[in-house]
Coordinates of C-alpha atoms in Angstrom, one line a residue:
X2 CA 5.6 14.2 6.4
X3 CA 3.0 11.5 5.5
X4 CA 3.9 11.8 1.9
X5 CA 7.4 10.6 2.8
X6 CA 5.9 7.8 4.8
X7 CA 3.7 6.7 1.8
X8 CA 6.8 6.7 -0.4
X9 CA 8.6 4.4 2.1
X10 CA 5.5 2.2 2.1
X11 CA 5.6 1.8 -1.6
X12 CA 9.4 1.1 -1.6
X13 CA 8.9 -1.6 1.1
X14 CA 6.5 -3.5 -1.2
X15 CA 9.5 -4.4 -3.4
X16 CA 12.0 -5.2 -0.6
X17 CA 12.5 -8.5 1.2
X18 CA 10.6 -8.5 4.5
X19 CA 11.6 -11.7 6.3
X20 CA 13.3 -15.0 5.9
X21 CA 12.5 -18.1 7.9
X22 CA 15.2 -19.2 10.3
X23 CA 15.0 -22.9 9.5
X24 CA 14.7 -22.3 5.8
X25 CA 16.6 -19.2 4.9
X26 CA 15.9 -19.6 1.2
X27 CA 12.2 -18.8 2.0
X28 CA 12.1 -15.0 1.6
X29 CA 8.9 -13.0 1.6
X30 CA 8.7 -9.6 -0.1
X31 CA 6.5 -6.8 0.9
X32 CA 3.9 -7.5 -1.8
X33 CA 3.6 -11.0 -0.4
X34 CA 2.7 -9.5 3.0
X35 CA 0.3 -7.1 1.4
X36 CA -1.5 -10.0 -0.2
X37 CA -1.8 -12.3 2.8
X38 CA -1.5 -9.8 5.7
X39 CA -5.3 -9.3 6.0
X40 CA -5.3 -12.6 7.8
X41 CA -3.0 -11.2 10.5
X42 CA -5.8 -10.1 12.9
X43 CA -6.7 -13.8 13.2
X44 CA -3.4 -14.3 15.1
X45 CA -3.4 -10.9 16.8
X46 CA -1.2 -9.2 14.3
X47 CA -2.9 -5.9 13.4
X48 CA 0.0 -4.1 11.7
X49 CA -1.2 -4.8 8.2
X50 CA -4.1 -2.4 8.8
X51 CA -1.5 0.3 8.8
X52 CA -1.1 -0.3 5.0
X53 CA -4.7 0.8 4.5
X54 CA -4.6 3.7 6.8
X55 CA -1.3 5.3 6.0
X56 CA -2.4 6.7 2.6
X57 CA -5.6 8.0 4.2
X58 CA -3.4 9.9 6.8
X59 CA -1.9 11.9 4.0
X60 CA -5.3 13.0 2.7
X61 CA -7.4 13.2 5.8
X62 CA -6.4 15.8 8.3
X63 CA -7.5 13.8 11.3
X64 CA -5.7 12.1 14.1
X65 CA -7.4 8.7 13.8
X66 CA -5.4 7.4 10.8
X67 CA -2.2 8.5 12.5
X68 CA -3.2 6.8 15.8
X69 CA -3.9 3.6 13.9
X70 CA -0.4 3.9 12.4
X71 CA 1.0 4.2 15.9
X72 CA -0.9 1.0 17.0
X73 CA 0.3 -0.8 13.8
X74 CA 3.9 0.2 14.6
X75 CA 3.7 -0.9 18.2
X76 CA 2.0 -4.2 17.3
X77 CA 4.5 -5.0 14.6
X78 CA 7.4 -4.6 17.1
X79 CA 6.3 -8.0 18.4
X80 CA 6.1 -9.8 15.1
X81 CA 8.6 -12.7 15.3
X82 CA 6.5 -15.7 14.0
X83 CA 4.6 -16.5 10.8
X84 CA 1.7 -18.9 11.2
X85 CA 0.8 -21.5 8.6
X86 CA -0.9 -24.9 8.6
X87 CA 2.3 -26.5 10.1
X88 CA 2.4 -24.2 13.1
X89 CA 4.4 -21.1 13.8
X90 CA 7.7 -20.5 12.1
X91 CA 10.3 -18.2 13.5
X92 CA 11.5 -15.5 11.2
X93 CA 14.3 -12.9 10.9
X94 CA 13.5 -9.4 9.7
X95 CA 15.1 -8.0 6.6
X96 CA 15.3 -4.5 5.1
X97 CA 11.7 -4.3 3.9
X98 CA 10.5 -4.8 7.4
X99 CA 12.6 -1.9 8.7
X100 CA 11.5 0.4 5.8
X101 CA 7.9 -0.4 6.5
X102 CA 8.4 0.2 10.2
X103 CA 10.0 3.5 9.4
X104 CA 6.9 4.5 7.3
X105 CA 4.6 3.5 10.2
X106 CA 6.8 5.4 12.7
X107 CA 6.6 8.6 10.5
X108 CA 2.9 8.1 10.3
X109 CA 2.6 7.8 14.1
X110 CA 5.1 10.8 14.6
X111 CA 2.9 13.0 12.4
X112 CA 0.2 12.6 15.1
X113 CA 2.2 14.9 17.3
X114 CA 3.0 17.2 14.4
X115 CA -0.7 17.4 13.6
X116 CA -1.4 18.3 17.2
X117 CA 1.1 21.2 17.1
X118 CA -0.3 22.4 13.8
X119 CA -3.8 22.7 15.2
X120 CA -2.8 24.9 18.2

């Protein structure tokens, strides 16, 4: 199940993630978010950490990486602004965001699957 999620994570790197509402020509792709997303925790956006943990969830048979994917999924539901030196800019989500969210959801869903497998 997590291998499917990792495949979606890789695909989302090459898809457009968001566009700015005031400047629709400004489109960010998944690899842009991967490059600058580590700064997200500075503005309480922890979803980027899921990019690091999701591949680990496929290899490590523990619930912690899957739990972090669940937190990343929930936190990313509230991502509507991008901060820069000019303030916050409102964005609209594009297909890459939804593919990435699906990958995080599958990673979080595998938490329950792992629980059933252990019983």
